[in-house]
């Protein structure tokens, strides 16, 4: 025989707690073991925190607070899941949570909690991205700064991150890229040099890095064997 429903003016006695078949680690709370109308659905962590167990008294005054807390926890849990694949910026996580149709206040709660737990740190993200991008993508500081801003890193944070780039490391990346690209550039020596300089600039390397990077490349005309000097194609 099922448990009789006990109603009070100020709350309910929890009659049944069932696992939600559609969502892992969520439970549905019923005031009566025979009713199909649940009081609420919560994550198991919220259920434990508020002691939403069979036979416990659930005050009506707490019902809305529990729902709100569950929504905030849902935003946090989704953010943790999204972070599981790779580091993210605060803005990227906010955009992801926004697509889940969560309330702005709950999104803000999740982001602030992640930052307080040091799981989201735009400054650290920017520093790691700069180093990785220059080595693997062979790109200069100007393009990397632009990519950081596209990923949601604040403009000032992105600017500070690229200023920490080591000159020699950036020059090595530019030289590697210049040497590789020079093999496929066509034209006479002067034309090839100009094209390569333009290419390196488009990849975000500053002018001084570009000039230095192409210095070691031989620009011989195939017919005359003449070797061009560096020229002054860049003055910035």
Short mmCIF file of C-alpha atoms in Angstrom, two decimals:
data_model
loop_
_atom_site.label_atom_id
_atom_site.label_comp_id
_atom_site.label_asym_id
_atom_site.label_seq_id
_atom_site.Cartn_x
_atom_site.Cartn_y
_atom_site.Cartn_z
CA UNK A 1 0.00 0.00 0.00
CA UNK A 2 1.34 3.41 -1.03
CA UNK A 3 2.20 6.14 1.36
CA UNK A 4 -0.74 8.51 2.00
CA UNK A 5 -0.18 12.01 0.71
CA UNK A 6 0.32 14.46 3.55
CA UNK A 7 -0.44 18.08 2.74
CA UNK A 8 0.35 21.00 4.93
CA UNK A 9 -0.38 24.64 4.40
CA UNK A 10 3.32 25.35 4.44
CA UNK A 11 4.72 22.31 2.56
CA UNK A 12 4.67 18.62 1.72
CA UNK A 13 6.03 15.34 2.95
CA UNK A 14 8.06 13.84 0.09
CA UNK A 15 6.36 10.64 -1.00
CA UNK A 16 8.59 9.36 -3.83
CA UNK A 17 11.96 10.09 -5.35
CA UNK A 18 12.57 8.63 -8.82
CA UNK A 19 15.62 8.67 -11.06
CA UNK A 20 15.08 10.70 -14.21
CA UNK A 21 15.45 8.29 -17.14
CA UNK A 22 16.09 11.08 -19.62
CA UNK A 23 18.90 12.87 -17.77
CA UNK A 24 21.74 11.25 -15.88
CA UNK A 25 22.12 12.17 -12.20
CA UNK A 26 18.76 13.92 -12.03
CA UNK A 27 15.85 12.93 -9.81
CA UNK A 28 12.15 13.69 -9.83
CA UNK A 29 10.49 14.52 -6.52
CA UNK A 30 6.83 13.56 -5.97
CA UNK A 31 4.61 14.50 -2.99
CA UNK A 32 2.64 11.27 -3.41
CA UNK A 33 3.83 7.81 -4.56
CA UNK A 34 0.73 7.44 -6.74
CA UNK A 35 0.58 10.87 -8.37
CA UNK A 36 1.99 11.65 -11.82
CA UNK A 37 2.53 15.32 -10.98
CA UNK A 38 6.02 15.93 -9.62
CA UNK A 39 6.95 18.82 -7.40
CA UNK A 40 10.30 19.35 -9.10
CA UNK A 41 13.25 17.77 -10.88
CA UNK A 42 16.76 18.33 -9.51
CA UNK A 43 20.35 17.22 -9.91
CA UNK A 44 21.46 14.67 -7.34
CA UNK A 45 23.85 17.16 -5.73
CA UNK A 46 20.95 19.55 -5.11
CA UNK A 47 18.84 16.70 -3.82
CA UNK A 48 21.50 15.79 -1.27
CA UNK A 49 22.19 19.41 -0.29
CA UNK A 50 18.51 20.08 0.50
CA UNK A 51 17.86 16.56 1.85
CA UNK A 52 15.08 15.88 -0.64
CA UNK A 53 14.59 12.32 0.48
CA UNK A 54 11.49 10.19 0.94
CA UNK A 55 9.66 11.08 4.15
CA UNK A 56 11.33 14.48 4.53
CA UNK A 57 9.25 17.63 4.91
CA UNK A 58 9.59 20.10 2.02
CA UNK A 59 8.53 23.64 2.96
CA UNK A 60 6.70 25.56 0.25
CA UNK A 61 8.88 28.57 0.99
CA UNK A 62 11.96 26.61 -0.12
CA UNK A 63 10.52 25.28 -3.37
CA UNK A 64 11.42 28.30 -5.52
CA UNK A 65 14.84 28.58 -3.90
CA UNK A 66 15.55 24.95 -4.74
CA UNK A 67 14.46 25.44 -8.34
CA UNK A 68 16.68 28.50 -8.68
CA UNK A 69 19.63 26.71 -7.12
CA UNK A 70 19.13 23.78 -9.48
CA UNK A 71 19.11 26.08 -12.51
CA UNK A 72 22.34 27.70 -11.37
CA UNK A 73 23.90 24.32 -10.82
CA UNK A 74 22.73 23.21 -14.28
CA UNK A 75 24.55 26.19 -15.83
CA UNK A 76 27.69 25.33 -13.87
CA UNK A 77 27.55 21.63 -14.79
CA UNK A 78 27.10 22.43 -18.49
CA UNK A 79 30.06 24.79 -18.35
CA UNK A 80 32.21 22.08 -16.74
CA UNK A 81 31.20 19.67 -19.50
CA UNK A 82 32.08 22.24 -22.17
CA UNK A 83 35.46 22.84 -20.52
CA UNK A 84 36.17 19.12 -20.54
CA UNK A 85 37.35 19.07 -24.15
CA UNK A 86 39.79 22.02 -24.06
CA UNK A 87 40.42 25.37 -22.33
CA UNK A 88 37.86 28.09 -23.10
CA UNK A 89 37.54 31.82 -22.62
CA UNK A 90 34.86 33.34 -20.43
CA UNK A 91 33.11 34.71 -23.51
CA UNK A 92 33.13 31.36 -25.31
CA UNK A 93 31.53 29.64 -22.31
CA UNK A 94 28.95 32.42 -22.00
CA UNK A 95 28.00 31.97 -25.66
CA UNK A 96 27.71 28.21 -25.23
CA UNK A 97 25.48 28.54 -22.17
CA UNK A 98 23.41 31.18 -23.95
CA UNK A 99 22.61 28.66 -26.67
CA UNK A 100 21.21 26.41 -23.93
CA UNK A 101 18.58 29.08 -23.20
CA UNK A 102 19.71 29.59 -19.63
CA UNK A 103 18.92 32.79 -17.77
CA UNK A 104 21.62 35.43 -17.82
CA UNK A 105 21.89 35.49 -14.04
CA UNK A 106 22.56 31.74 -13.92
CA UNK A 107 25.18 32.04 -16.66
CA UNK A 108 26.91 34.80 -14.72
CA UNK A 109 26.85 32.66 -11.58
CA UNK A 110 28.47 29.74 -13.43
CA UNK A 111 31.19 31.95 -14.94
CA UNK A 112 32.03 33.61 -11.65
CA UNK A 113 32.21 30.26 -9.88
CA UNK A 114 34.51 28.85 -12.57
CA UNK A 115 36.80 31.86 -12.22
CA UNK A 116 36.87 31.60 -8.43
CA UNK A 117 37.84 27.93 -8.82
CA UNK A 118 40.51 28.96 -11.36
CA UNK A 119 38.95 26.79 -14.04
CA UNK A 120 38.54 29.80 -16.31
CA UNK A 121 41.32 32.36 -16.60
CA UNK A 122 41.46 34.50 -19.74
CA UNK A 123 44.98 35.74 -18.97
CA UNK A 124 46.38 32.24 -18.59
CA UNK A 125 44.46 31.08 -21.66
CA UNK A 126 45.95 33.94 -23.70
CA UNK A 127 49.52 33.18 -22.63
CA UNK A 128 49.20 29.49 -23.46
CA UNK A 129 47.49 30.23 -26.77
CA UNK A 130 50.22 32.68 -27.84
CA UNK A 131 53.02 30.17 -27.27
CA UNK A 132 51.17 27.28 -28.89
CA UNK A 133 49.95 29.25 -31.88
CA UNK A 134 53.34 30.69 -32.74
CA UNK A 135 55.03 27.29 -32.61
CA UNK A 136 52.41 25.17 -34.33
CA UNK A 137 50.77 27.74 -36.61
CA UNK A 138 53.92 29.77 -37.38
CA UNK A 139 52.07 33.04 -36.97
CA UNK A 140 53.25 36.42 -35.73
CA UNK A 141 52.07 38.42 -32.76
CA UNK A 142 49.70 40.66 -34.72
CA UNK A 143 47.67 37.77 -36.14
CA UNK A 144 47.76 35.90 -32.84
CA UNK A 145 46.41 38.96 -31.03
CA UNK A 146 43.58 39.15 -33.54
CA UNK A 147 42.78 35.46 -33.08
CA UNK A 148 42.70 35.89 -29.30
CA UNK A 149 40.16 38.68 -29.59
CA UNK A 150 38.08 36.55 -31.95
CA UNK A 151 38.02 33.86 -29.26
CA UNK A 152 36.66 36.30 -26.72
CA UNK A 153 39.82 37.38 -24.92
CA UNK A 154 39.49 41.06 -23.92
CA UNK A 155 41.52 43.42 -26.13
CA UNK A 156 43.85 44.55 -23.35
CA UNK A 157 44.50 40.99 -22.14
CA UNK A 158 45.30 39.90 -25.71
CA UNK A 159 47.69 42.83 -26.18
CA UNK A 160 49.53 42.08 -22.94
CA UNK A 161 49.84 38.39 -23.80
CA UNK A 162 51.57 39.00 -27.15
CA UNK A 163 53.99 41.51 -25.62
CA UNK A 164 55.40 38.61 -23.59
CA UNK A 165 56.46 36.84 -26.79
CA UNK A 166 60.18 36.18 -26.88
CA UNK A 167 61.83 38.01 -29.81
CA UNK A 168 64.08 35.09 -30.71
CA UNK A 169 61.23 32.59 -30.66
CA UNK A 170 59.13 34.77 -32.93
CA UNK A 171 62.08 35.32 -35.24
CA UNK A 172 62.73 31.57 -35.43
CA UNK A 173 59.10 31.02 -36.40
CA UNK A 174 59.32 33.70 -39.08
CA UNK A 175 62.56 32.23 -40.47
CA UNK A 176 61.08 28.76 -40.62
CA UNK A 177 58.02 30.02 -42.43
CA UNK A 178 60.07 32.25 -44.76
CA UNK A 179 62.39 29.41 -45.76
CA UNK A 180 59.47 27.12 -46.48
CA UNK A 181 57.49 29.70 -48.44
CA UNK A 182 60.49 30.96 -50.45
CA UNK A 183 60.65 27.65 -52.34
CA UNK A 184 57.30 28.26 -54.01
CA UNK A 185 57.47 32.02 -54.61
CA UNK A 186 57.84 32.87 -58.31
CA UNK A 187 59.31 35.84 -60.15
CA UNK A 188 62.67 37.56 -60.31
CA UNK A 189 64.64 37.98 -57.05
CA UNK A 190 63.14 41.38 -56.26
CA UNK A 191 59.60 40.18 -56.92
CA UNK A 192 60.08 37.03 -54.86
CA UNK A 193 61.44 39.04 -51.95
CA UNK A 194 58.53 41.48 -52.06
CA UNK A 195 56.00 38.64 -52.19
CA UNK A 196 57.63 36.86 -49.28
CA UNK A 197 57.71 40.01 -47.19
CA UNK A 198 54.03 40.63 -47.90
CA UNK A 199 53.26 37.02 -46.97
CA UNK A 200 55.04 37.26 -43.63
CA UNK A 201 53.31 40.54 -42.84
CA UNK A 202 49.94 38.94 -43.54
CA UNK A 203 50.87 36.19 -41.09
CA UNK A 204 51.16 38.84 -38.40
CA UNK A 205 54.91 39.27 -38.05
CA UNK A 206 56.12 42.83 -37.34
CA UNK A 207 58.25 44.58 -39.96
CA UNK A 208 61.54 44.28 -38.06
CA UNK A 209 61.04 40.54 -37.64
CA UNK A 210 60.19 40.17 -41.34
CA UNK A 211 63.31 42.05 -42.50
CA UNK A 212 65.53 39.96 -40.26
CA UNK A 213 63.86 36.69 -41.24
CA UNK A 214 64.52 37.03 -44.97
CA UNK A 215 68.14 38.14 -44.57
CA UNK A 216 69.47 34.63 -44.65
CA UNK A 217 67.58 33.61 -47.76
CA UNK A 218 69.46 33.59 -51.08
CA UNK A 219 67.70 35.41 -53.90
CA UNK A 220 69.57 34.29 -56.99
CA UNK A 221 68.27 34.86 -60.49
CA UNK A 222 68.29 31.47 -62.18
CA UNK A 223 69.58 32.93 -65.44
CA UNK A 224 72.23 35.41 -64.32
CA UNK A 225 73.13 33.97 -60.91
CA UNK A 226 72.85 37.50 -59.55
CA UNK A 227 72.09 37.76 -55.84
CA UNK A 228 69.90 40.63 -54.66
CA UNK A 229 70.50 42.50 -51.43
CA UNK A 230 67.79 42.94 -48.83
CA UNK A 231 66.60 46.26 -50.20
CA UNK A 232 64.45 48.62 -48.21
CA UNK A 233 60.99 47.28 -48.93
CA UNK A 234 59.86 47.78 -45.36
CA UNK A 235 60.30 50.97 -43.45
CA UNK A 236 58.18 50.26 -40.37
#
